[in-house]
mmCIF file of C-alpha atoms in Angstrom:
data_model
loop_
_atom_site.group_PDB
_atom_site.id
_atom_site.type_symbol
_atom_site.label_atom_id
_atom_site.label_comp_id
_atom_site.label_asym_id
_atom_site.label_seq_id
_atom_site.Cartn_x
_atom_site.Cartn_y
_atom_site.Cartn_z
ATOM 1 C CA MET A 1 -22.754 -7.638 0.301
ATOM 2 C CA GLN A 2 -20.758 -10.781 -0.257
ATOM 3 C CA LEU A 3 -17.145 -10.858 -1.418
ATOM 4 C CA GLY A 4 -14.726 -13.645 -2.188
ATOM 5 C CA ILE A 5 -11.150 -12.938 -1.070
ATOM 6 C CA ILE A 6 -8.067 -14.792 -2.272
ATOM 7 C CA GLY A 7 -4.877 -14.138 -0.333
ATOM 8 C CA LEU A 8 -5.094 -13.697 3.441
ATOM 9 C CA GLY A 9 -1.712 -12.148 4.176
ATOM 10 C CA ARG A 10 -0.863 -8.822 5.813
ATOM 11 C CA MET A 11 -3.749 -7.016 4.115
ATOM 12 C CA GLY A 12 -6.138 -9.625 2.703
ATOM 13 C CA GLY A 13 -7.120 -11.079 6.058
ATOM 14 C CA ASN A 14 -7.827 -7.677 7.568
ATOM 15 C CA ILE A 15 -9.843 -6.624 4.522
ATOM 16 C CA ALA A 16 -12.102 -9.592 5.236
ATOM 17 C CA ARG A 17 -12.309 -8.706 8.927
ATOM 18 C CA ARG A 18 -13.153 -5.047 8.270
ATOM 19 C CA LEU A 19 -15.938 -6.079 5.892
ATOM 20 C CA MET A 20 -17.394 -8.583 8.349
ATOM 21 C CA LYS A 21 -17.356 -6.016 11.156
ATOM 22 C CA ASP A 22 -19.735 -3.935 9.023
ATOM 23 C CA GLY A 23 -22.111 -6.815 8.261
ATOM 24 C CA HIS A 24 -20.772 -8.006 4.898
ATOM 25 C CA THR A 25 -20.103 -11.700 4.310
ATOM 26 C CA THR A 26 -16.896 -13.182 2.936
ATOM 27 C CA VAL A 27 -15.745 -16.421 1.373
ATOM 28 C CA VAL A 28 -11.983 -16.757 1.752
ATOM 29 C CA TYR A 29 -9.149 -18.856 0.380
ATOM 30 C CA ASP A 30 -5.400 -18.993 0.898
ATOM 31 C CA ARG A 31 -2.761 -21.632 0.270
ATOM 32 C CA SER A 32 -2.300 -21.649 4.046
ATOM 33 C CA ALA A 33 -5.040 -23.738 5.632
ATOM 34 C CA ASP A 34 -4.237 -22.057 8.962
ATOM 35 C CA ALA A 35 -4.975 -18.617 7.490
ATOM 36 C CA VAL A 36 -8.323 -19.864 6.194
ATOM 37 C CA SER A 37 -9.157 -21.428 9.560
ATOM 38 C CA ALA A 38 -8.321 -18.197 11.388
ATOM 39 C CA LEU A 39 -10.714 -16.196 9.180
ATOM 40 C CA ALA A 40 -13.386 -18.874 9.483
ATOM 41 C CA ALA A 41 -13.121 -18.546 13.265
ATOM 42 C CA ASP A 42 -13.841 -14.840 12.826
ATOM 43 C CA GLY A 43 -16.978 -15.541 10.800
ATOM 44 C CA ALA A 44 -15.832 -16.018 7.212
ATOM 45 C CA THR A 45 -16.766 -18.996 5.059
ATOM 46 C CA GLY A 46 -13.608 -20.919 4.273
ATOM 47 C CA ALA A 47 -12.899 -22.457 0.868
ATOM 48 C CA SER A 48 -10.563 -25.303 -0.044
ATOM 49 C CA GLY A 49 -9.652 -23.920 -3.476
ATOM 50 C CA LEU A 50 -10.679 -21.542 -6.226
ATOM 51 C CA GLU A 51 -13.526 -23.693 -7.548
ATOM 52 C CA ASP A 52 -14.889 -24.206 -4.040
ATOM 53 C CA LEU A 53 -14.699 -20.459 -3.389
ATOM 54 C CA VAL A 54 -16.588 -19.570 -6.578
ATOM 55 C CA ALA A 55 -19.206 -22.256 -5.888
ATOM 56 C CA LYS A 56 -19.953 -20.689 -2.511
ATOM 57 C CA LEU A 57 -20.498 -17.180 -3.927
ATOM 58 C CA GLU A 58 -23.865 -15.710 -4.816
ATOM 59 C CA LYS A 59 -24.340 -14.419 -8.378
ATOM 60 C CA PRO A 60 -23.116 -12.132 -9.730
ATOM 61 C CA ALA A 61 -19.948 -13.067 -7.900
ATOM 62 C CA ALA A 62 -17.162 -10.653 -6.966
ATOM 63 C CA VAL A 63 -13.697 -11.976 -6.112
ATOM 64 C CA TRP A 64 -10.945 -9.798 -4.627
ATOM 65 C CA VAL A 65 -7.429 -11.069 -5.382
ATOM 66 C CA MET A 66 -4.884 -9.834 -2.809
ATOM 67 C CA LEU A 67 -1.641 -11.485 -3.851
ATOM 68 C CA PRO A 68 1.873 -10.323 -4.809
ATOM 69 C CA ALA A 69 2.114 -8.739 -8.254
ATOM 70 C CA GLY A 70 3.391 -10.914 -11.070
ATOM 71 C CA ALA A 71 2.889 -14.650 -11.427
ATOM 72 C CA PRO A 72 0.839 -15.248 -8.235
ATOM 73 C CA THR A 73 -1.787 -12.690 -9.284
ATOM 74 C CA GLU A 74 -1.586 -13.445 -13.002
ATOM 75 C CA ASP A 75 -2.003 -17.199 -12.557
ATOM 76 C CA THR A 76 -4.894 -16.767 -10.129
ATOM 77 C CA ILE A 77 -6.792 -14.393 -12.412
ATOM 78 C CA THR A 78 -6.253 -16.726 -15.371
ATOM 79 C CA ALA A 79 -7.643 -19.608 -13.337
ATOM 80 C CA LEU A 80 -10.637 -17.569 -12.142
ATOM 81 C CA ALA A 81 -11.423 -16.563 -15.724
ATOM 82 C CA GLY A 82 -12.034 -20.227 -16.484
ATOM 83 C CA ILE A 83 -14.380 -20.719 -13.508
ATOM 84 C CA LEU A 84 -16.436 -17.537 -13.200
ATOM 85 C CA LYS A 85 -19.564 -16.853 -15.240
ATOM 86 C CA PRO A 86 -20.582 -13.821 -17.355
ATOM 87 C CA GLY A 87 -21.490 -10.903 -15.134
ATOM 88 C CA ASP A 88 -19.007 -11.860 -12.415
ATOM 89 C CA THR A 89 -16.212 -9.526 -11.372
ATOM 90 C CA ILE A 90 -12.512 -9.953 -10.635
ATOM 91 C CA ILE A 91 -10.917 -7.303 -8.425
ATOM 92 C CA ASP A 92 -7.135 -7.003 -8.209
ATOM 93 C CA GLY A 93 -6.280 -5.167 -5.002
ATOM 94 C CA GLY A 94 -2.514 -5.741 -5.109
ATOM 95 C CA ASN A 95 0.266 -3.613 -6.568
ATOM 96 C CA THR A 96 -0.088 -4.592 -10.216
ATOM 97 C CA PHE A 97 1.508 -2.716 -13.127
ATOM 98 C CA TYR A 98 -1.309 -0.700 -14.700
ATOM 99 C CA LYS A 99 -0.587 -1.865 -18.266
ATOM 100 C CA ASP A 100 -1.282 -5.439 -17.104
ATOM 101 C CA ASP A 101 -4.711 -4.235 -15.931
ATOM 102 C CA ILE A 102 -5.477 -2.822 -19.368
ATOM 103 C CA ARG A 103 -4.499 -6.121 -20.998
ATOM 104 C CA ARG A 104 -6.512 -8.216 -18.551
ATOM 105 C CA ALA A 105 -9.656 -6.119 -18.933
ATOM 106 C CA LYS A 106 -9.513 -6.573 -22.714
ATOM 107 C CA THR A 107 -8.954 -10.321 -22.337
ATOM 108 C CA LEU A 108 -11.810 -10.785 -19.877
ATOM 109 C CA GLU A 109 -14.366 -8.621 -21.701
ATOM 110 C CA PRO A 110 -15.238 -11.227 -24.391
ATOM 111 C CA LYS A 111 -15.935 -13.707 -21.574
ATOM 112 C CA GLY A 112 -18.461 -11.277 -20.065
ATOM 113 C CA LEU A 113 -16.299 -10.812 -16.968
ATOM 114 C CA ASN A 114 -15.768 -7.451 -15.294
ATOM 115 C CA TYR A 115 -12.290 -6.412 -14.169
ATOM 116 C CA ILE A 116 -11.587 -3.802 -11.500
ATOM 117 C CA ASP A 117 -8.169 -2.690 -10.283
ATOM 118 C CA VAL A 118 -7.907 -1.227 -6.797
ATOM 119 C CA GLY A 119 -4.735 0.515 -5.684
ATOM 120 C CA THR A 120 -4.927 -0.077 -1.941
ATOM 121 C CA SER A 121 -3.012 1.897 0.687
ATOM 122 C CA GLY A 122 -3.229 1.328 4.409
ATOM 123 C CA GLY A 123 -0.873 -1.546 5.073
ATOM 124 C CA VAL A 124 -1.126 -3.450 8.307
ATOM 125 C CA TRP A 125 -3.117 -0.607 9.916
ATOM 126 C CA GLY A 126 -6.059 -0.922 7.525
ATOM 127 C CA LEU A 127 -8.313 -2.923 9.835
ATOM 128 C CA GLU A 128 -8.362 -0.018 12.284
ATOM 129 C CA ARG A 129 -7.780 3.007 10.024
ATOM 130 C CA GLY A 130 -9.403 1.824 6.805
ATOM 131 C CA TYR A 131 -7.906 1.629 3.328
ATOM 132 C CA CYS A 132 -7.362 4.521 0.955
ATOM 133 C CA MET A 133 -8.398 3.151 -2.451
ATOM 134 C CA MET A 134 -7.855 4.283 -6.016
ATOM 135 C CA ILE A 135 -10.167 2.309 -8.295
ATOM 136 C CA GLY A 136 -10.118 1.633 -12.031
ATOM 137 C CA GLY A 137 -12.757 -0.111 -14.119
ATOM 138 C CA ASP A 138 -16.277 0.184 -15.474
ATOM 139 C CA ALA A 139 -18.136 2.960 -13.657
ATOM 140 C CA ALA A 140 -21.384 1.012 -13.337
ATOM 141 C CA GLU A 141 -19.670 -2.031 -11.816
ATOM 142 C CA VAL A 142 -17.647 0.130 -9.446
ATOM 143 C CA GLN A 143 -20.900 1.753 -8.340
ATOM 144 C CA ARG A 144 -22.560 -1.651 -7.830
ATOM 145 C CA LEU A 145 -19.753 -2.653 -5.499
ATOM 146 C CA ASP A 146 -19.723 0.689 -3.704
ATOM 147 C CA PRO A 147 -20.939 -0.780 -0.366
ATOM 148 C CA ILE A 148 -17.752 -2.872 -0.283
ATOM 149 C CA PHE A 149 -15.480 0.073 -1.033
ATOM 150 C CA ARG A 150 -17.272 2.405 1.384
ATOM 151 C CA THR A 151 -16.850 -0.044 4.250
ATOM 152 C CA LEU A 152 -13.159 -0.560 3.523
ATOM 153 C CA ALA A 153 -12.446 3.175 3.170
ATOM 154 C CA PRO A 154 -11.430 5.294 6.193
ATOM 155 C CA GLY A 155 -14.513 7.540 5.985
ATOM 156 C CA LEU A 156 -14.622 11.220 6.877
ATOM 157 C CA GLY A 157 -12.994 10.639 10.243
ATOM 158 C CA THR A 158 -11.690 13.668 12.138
ATOM 159 C CA ILE A 159 -9.854 15.327 9.239
ATOM 160 C CA ASP A 160 -11.056 18.864 8.543
ATOM 161 C CA ARG A 161 -13.034 19.101 5.319
ATOM 162 C CA THR A 162 -11.308 21.015 2.532
ATOM 163 C CA ALA A 163 -12.569 24.585 2.336
ATOM 164 C CA GLY A 164 -14.187 25.393 -1.012
ATOM 165 C CA ARG A 165 -14.610 21.772 -2.047
ATOM 166 C CA ASN A 166 -18.129 21.321 -3.406
ATOM 167 C CA LYS A 167 -18.653 18.083 -5.325
ATOM 168 C CA ALA A 168 -21.699 15.851 -5.486
ATOM 169 C CA ASP A 169 -19.420 12.796 -5.506
ATOM 170 C CA ASP A 170 -18.161 12.556 -1.915
ATOM 171 C CA ARG A 171 -16.088 9.400 -2.335
ATOM 172 C CA ALA A 172 -12.728 11.191 -2.278
ATOM 173 C CA GLU A 173 -13.584 12.720 1.100
ATOM 174 C CA HIS A 174 -14.323 9.231 2.390
ATOM 175 C CA GLY A 175 -10.940 7.960 1.226
ATOM 176 C CA TYR A 176 -11.615 6.307 -2.136
ATOM 177 C CA ILE A 177 -12.097 7.366 -5.747
ATOM 178 C CA HIS A 178 -13.090 5.928 -9.096
ATOM 179 C CA ALA A 179 -10.018 7.130 -10.982
ATOM 180 C CA GLY A 180 -11.093 6.019 -14.461
ATOM 181 C CA PRO A 181 -11.133 2.941 -16.727
ATOM 182 C CA ALA A 182 -9.089 -0.220 -16.283
ATOM 183 C CA GLY A 183 -5.588 0.507 -15.039
ATOM 184 C CA ALA A 184 -6.334 4.013 -13.778
ATOM 185 C CA GLY A 185 -6.555 2.901 -10.161
ATOM 186 C CA HIS A 186 -3.217 1.162 -10.153
ATOM 187 C CA PHE A 187 -1.641 4.021 -12.111
ATOM 188 C CA VAL A 188 -2.638 6.513 -9.404
ATOM 189 C CA LYS A 189 -1.435 4.121 -6.683
ATOM 190 C CA MET A 190 1.842 3.639 -8.567
ATOM 191 C CA VAL A 191 2.549 7.368 -8.493
ATOM 192 C CA HIS A 192 1.428 7.468 -4.836
ATOM 193 C CA ASN A 193 4.126 4.939 -4.007
ATOM 194 C CA GLY A 194 6.701 6.819 -6.059
ATOM 195 C CA ILE A 195 5.946 9.919 -3.975
ATOM 196 C CA GLU A 196 6.129 7.775 -0.853
ATOM 197 C CA TYR A 197 9.694 6.796 -1.790
ATOM 198 C CA GLY A 198 10.653 10.471 -2.059
ATOM 199 C CA ILE A 199 9.081 11.504 1.254
ATOM 200 C CA MET A 200 10.654 8.595 3.104
ATOM 201 C CA GLN A 201 14.054 9.361 1.604
ATOM 202 C CA ALA A 202 13.783 13.016 2.663
ATOM 203 C CA TYR A 203 13.049 12.045 6.280
ATOM 204 C CA ALA A 204 15.819 9.452 6.292
ATOM 205 C CA GLU A 205 18.443 11.821 4.898
ATOM 206 C CA GLY A 206 17.451 14.619 7.265
ATOM 207 C CA PHE A 207 17.761 12.386 10.301
ATOM 208 C CA ASP A 208 21.098 11.116 9.000
ATOM 209 C CA VAL A 209 22.395 14.712 8.966
ATOM 210 C CA LEU A 210 21.144 15.172 12.537
ATOM 211 C CA LYS A 211 22.714 11.904 13.679
ATOM 212 C CA MET A 212 26.113 12.612 12.101
ATOM 213 C CA LYS A 213 26.366 15.998 13.836
ATOM 214 C CA GLY A 214 27.835 14.104 16.776
ATOM 215 C CA SER A 215 30.512 12.327 14.746
ATOM 216 C CA ASP A 216 34.162 12.674 15.766
ATOM 217 C CA HIS A 217 35.340 13.955 12.382
ATOM 218 C CA LEU A 218 33.846 17.347 13.247
ATOM 219 C CA PRO A 219 35.607 19.866 15.492
ATOM 220 C CA PRO A 220 34.507 19.309 19.111
ATOM 221 C CA GLU A 221 32.800 22.708 19.367
ATOM 222 C CA GLN A 222 30.627 21.858 16.359
ATOM 223 C CA ARG A 223 29.406 18.506 17.639
ATOM 224 C CA TYR A 224 25.898 18.050 19.024
ATOM 225 C CA THR A 225 24.562 14.868 20.580
ATOM 226 C CA LEU A 226 20.980 15.160 19.412
ATOM 227 C CA ASP A 227 18.086 13.020 20.623
ATOM 228 C CA MET A 228 16.547 11.524 17.488
ATOM 229 C CA ALA A 229 13.426 10.302 19.296
ATOM 230 C CA ASP A 230 12.736 13.739 20.786
ATOM 231 C CA ILE A 231 13.233 15.460 17.438
ATOM 232 C CA ALA A 232 10.817 13.100 15.710
ATOM 233 C CA GLU A 233 8.334 13.597 18.538
ATOM 234 C CA VAL A 234 8.448 17.399 18.470
ATOM 235 C CA TRP A 235 8.222 17.534 14.676
ATOM 236 C CA ARG A 236 5.109 15.374 14.598
ATOM 237 C CA ARG A 237 3.306 17.840 16.876
ATOM 238 C CA GLY A 238 2.325 20.835 14.775
ATOM 239 C CA SER A 239 5.326 21.169 12.476
ATOM 240 C CA VAL A 240 5.011 21.741 8.741
ATOM 241 C CA ILE A 241 6.530 18.310 8.008
ATOM 242 C CA SER A 242 4.264 16.275 10.304
ATOM 243 C CA SER A 243 2.770 13.144 8.703
ATOM 244 C CA TRP A 244 1.838 9.536 9.369
ATOM 245 C CA LEU A 245 5.300 8.483 8.163
ATOM 246 C CA LEU A 246 6.824 10.766 10.781
ATOM 247 C CA ASP A 247 4.502 9.235 13.384
ATOM 248 C CA LEU A 248 5.843 5.797 12.465
ATOM 249 C CA THR A 249 9.403 7.115 12.582
ATOM 250 C CA ALA A 250 8.832 8.496 16.080
ATOM 251 C CA LEU A 251 7.410 5.142 17.169
ATOM 252 C CA ALA A 252 10.452 3.269 15.855
ATOM 253 C CA LEU A 253 12.908 5.704 17.455
ATOM 254 C CA ALA A 254 11.115 5.611 20.814
ATOM 255 C CA ASN A 255 11.751 1.863 20.927
ATOM 256 C CA ASP A 256 15.323 1.948 19.603
ATOM 257 C CA ALA A 257 17.035 5.241 18.776
ATOM 258 C CA GLU A 258 19.830 3.402 16.928
ATOM 259 C CA LEU A 259 17.322 1.346 14.875
ATOM 260 C CA SER A 260 19.679 -1.543 15.473
ATOM 261 C CA LYS A 261 17.257 -4.301 14.522
ATOM 262 C CA TYR A 262 16.985 -3.006 10.950
ATOM 263 C CA SER A 263 19.559 -3.972 8.342
ATOM 264 C CA GLY A 264 19.156 -0.899 6.147
ATOM 265 C CA SER A 265 19.021 -3.050 3.024
ATOM 266 C CA VAL A 266 15.899 -1.422 1.600
ATOM 267 C CA ALA A 267 13.736 -3.290 -0.887
ATOM 268 C CA ASP A 268 11.572 -1.749 -3.589
ATOM 269 C CA SER A 269 8.354 -3.451 -4.601
ATOM 270 C CA GLY A 270 8.087 -2.223 -8.191
ATOM 271 C CA GLU A 271 5.942 0.881 -8.056
ATOM 272 C CA GLY A 272 8.931 3.225 -7.766
ATOM 273 C CA ARG A 273 10.488 1.737 -10.900
ATOM 274 C CA TRP A 274 7.183 1.915 -12.781
ATOM 275 C CA THR A 275 6.747 5.565 -11.758
ATOM 276 C CA VAL A 276 10.164 6.409 -13.193
ATOM 277 C CA GLU A 277 9.316 4.494 -16.388
ATOM 278 C CA ALA A 278 6.027 6.406 -16.733
ATOM 279 C CA ALA A 279 7.831 9.708 -16.245
ATOM 280 C CA VAL A 280 10.289 8.787 -19.012
ATOM 281 C CA GLU A 281 7.378 7.910 -21.331
ATOM 282 C CA GLU A 282 5.696 11.235 -20.529
ATOM 283 C CA ALA A 283 8.964 13.238 -20.587
ATOM 284 C CA VAL A 284 8.232 14.504 -17.067
ATOM 285 C CA PRO A 285 11.254 15.319 -14.870
ATOM 286 C CA ILE A 286 11.100 13.627 -11.450
ATOM 287 C CA PRO A 287 14.606 14.012 -9.980
ATOM 288 C CA VAL A 288 13.506 13.520 -6.354
ATOM 289 C CA LEU A 289 11.512 10.340 -6.982
ATOM 290 C CA ALA A 290 14.173 8.856 -9.280
ATOM 291 C CA THR A 291 16.951 9.568 -6.787
ATOM 292 C CA ALA A 292 14.904 8.012 -3.974
ATOM 293 C CA LEU A 293 14.611 4.826 -6.029
ATOM 294 C CA PHE A 294 18.328 4.763 -6.790
ATOM 295 C CA ALA A 295 19.088 5.314 -3.092
ATOM 296 C CA ARG A 296 17.302 2.042 -2.355
ATOM 297 C CA PHE A 297 19.523 0.263 -4.862
ATOM 298 C CA ARG A 298 22.595 1.741 -3.151
ATOM 299 C CA SER A 299 21.329 0.689 0.273
ATOM 300 C CA ARG A 300 21.863 -2.951 -0.656
ATOM 301 C CA GLU A 301 25.593 -2.377 -0.931
ATOM 302 C CA GLU A 302 26.270 -0.118 2.062
ATOM 303 C CA HIS A 303 23.963 0.608 4.973
ATOM 304 C CA THR A 304 23.615 3.957 6.745
ATOM 305 C CA TYR A 305 21.488 5.216 9.605
ATOM 306 C CA ALA A 306 19.220 6.724 6.943
ATOM 307 C CA ASP A 307 18.783 3.283 5.370
ATOM 308 C CA ARG A 308 17.846 1.748 8.707
ATOM 309 C CA MET A 309 15.265 4.512 9.113
ATOM 310 C CA LEU A 310 13.752 3.632 5.726
ATOM 311 C CA SER A 311 13.550 0.013 6.879
ATOM 312 C CA ALA A 312 11.852 1.103 10.087
ATOM 313 C CA MET A 313 9.237 3.136 8.197
ATOM 314 C CA ARG A 314 8.513 0.286 5.773
ATOM 315 C CA PHE A 315 8.011 -2.087 8.696
ATOM 316 C CA GLY A 316 5.824 0.485 10.436
ATOM 317 C CA PHE A 317 3.253 0.922 7.686
ATOM 318 C CA GLY A 318 3.448 -2.343 5.801
ATOM 319 C CA GLY A 319 5.070 -4.943 8.006
ATOM 320 C CA HIS A 320 7.898 -5.281 5.491
ATOM 321 C CA VAL A 321 10.796 -7.166 7.049
ATOM 322 C CA GLU A 322 14.188 -6.310 5.568
ATOM 323 C CA ILE A 323 17.075 -8.752 5.457
ATOM 324 C CA PRO A 324 18.494 -8.954 9.005
ATOM 325 C CA GLN A 325 22.108 -8.082 9.764
#
């Protein structure tokens, strides 16, 4: 299939590359001419702007917008709505607030345009590992574009299949789902990221306790000089708390046990806040996720070893660069 892609940053460019590796064709655009040229060298068709991109797409056209949430995405979708024709589809693969998806779908429907929201997880490793996707939108249009989603998804891989699972729809086992109507995909991804905050905070705090066991305010007989890299390594091999985040932690510690290149000023990209807001609306208690969000706010005032570990994990999976010391 053919797909237009707008935004060739940490994830957009690799989405195009993964599709082309599987025989799909792409038409790409970014404000950076160098980014467009790099993708064109890999086999994509470059575009000089939105109108040029749409003109080069077969009908019905599908355009994947992979830009930061807020004005960059909003302005681009508004512009596309004035260029695309009835039957075409806009896909937002960024981290958009799900209520904005609901509004956009309603706005685009009278124009005959389809709107699909795709919560996309995989970060800078997606080209190799694939992207876990949570999709919202019209079921028929999601099904039409299934070849795109199936290529981008991780696939069955080497993970053991879940015992007792017996569903005709195998998309979840391949790493993507149609979660529901407009907004459902980004809602599921929002909660995913809220959980991510909590898991990362738990690792960071645990390693902080381990690190501080060697501090001089403890009696000498109670001090241990523990090897953080070795602990991360042994835990990732068969322990109950093994995970990809722990793998990334072990990688960071193996290169620098003090995590000295990370400031520990930990950003939040919105989804954690939106998860807390949704929990308030639903009257659902989420003390762990809320505290993890507030810990990121605190990290911008004082920086601990735990904060530097959070920075290291964020860089590991998403290439997020915190403010340097």
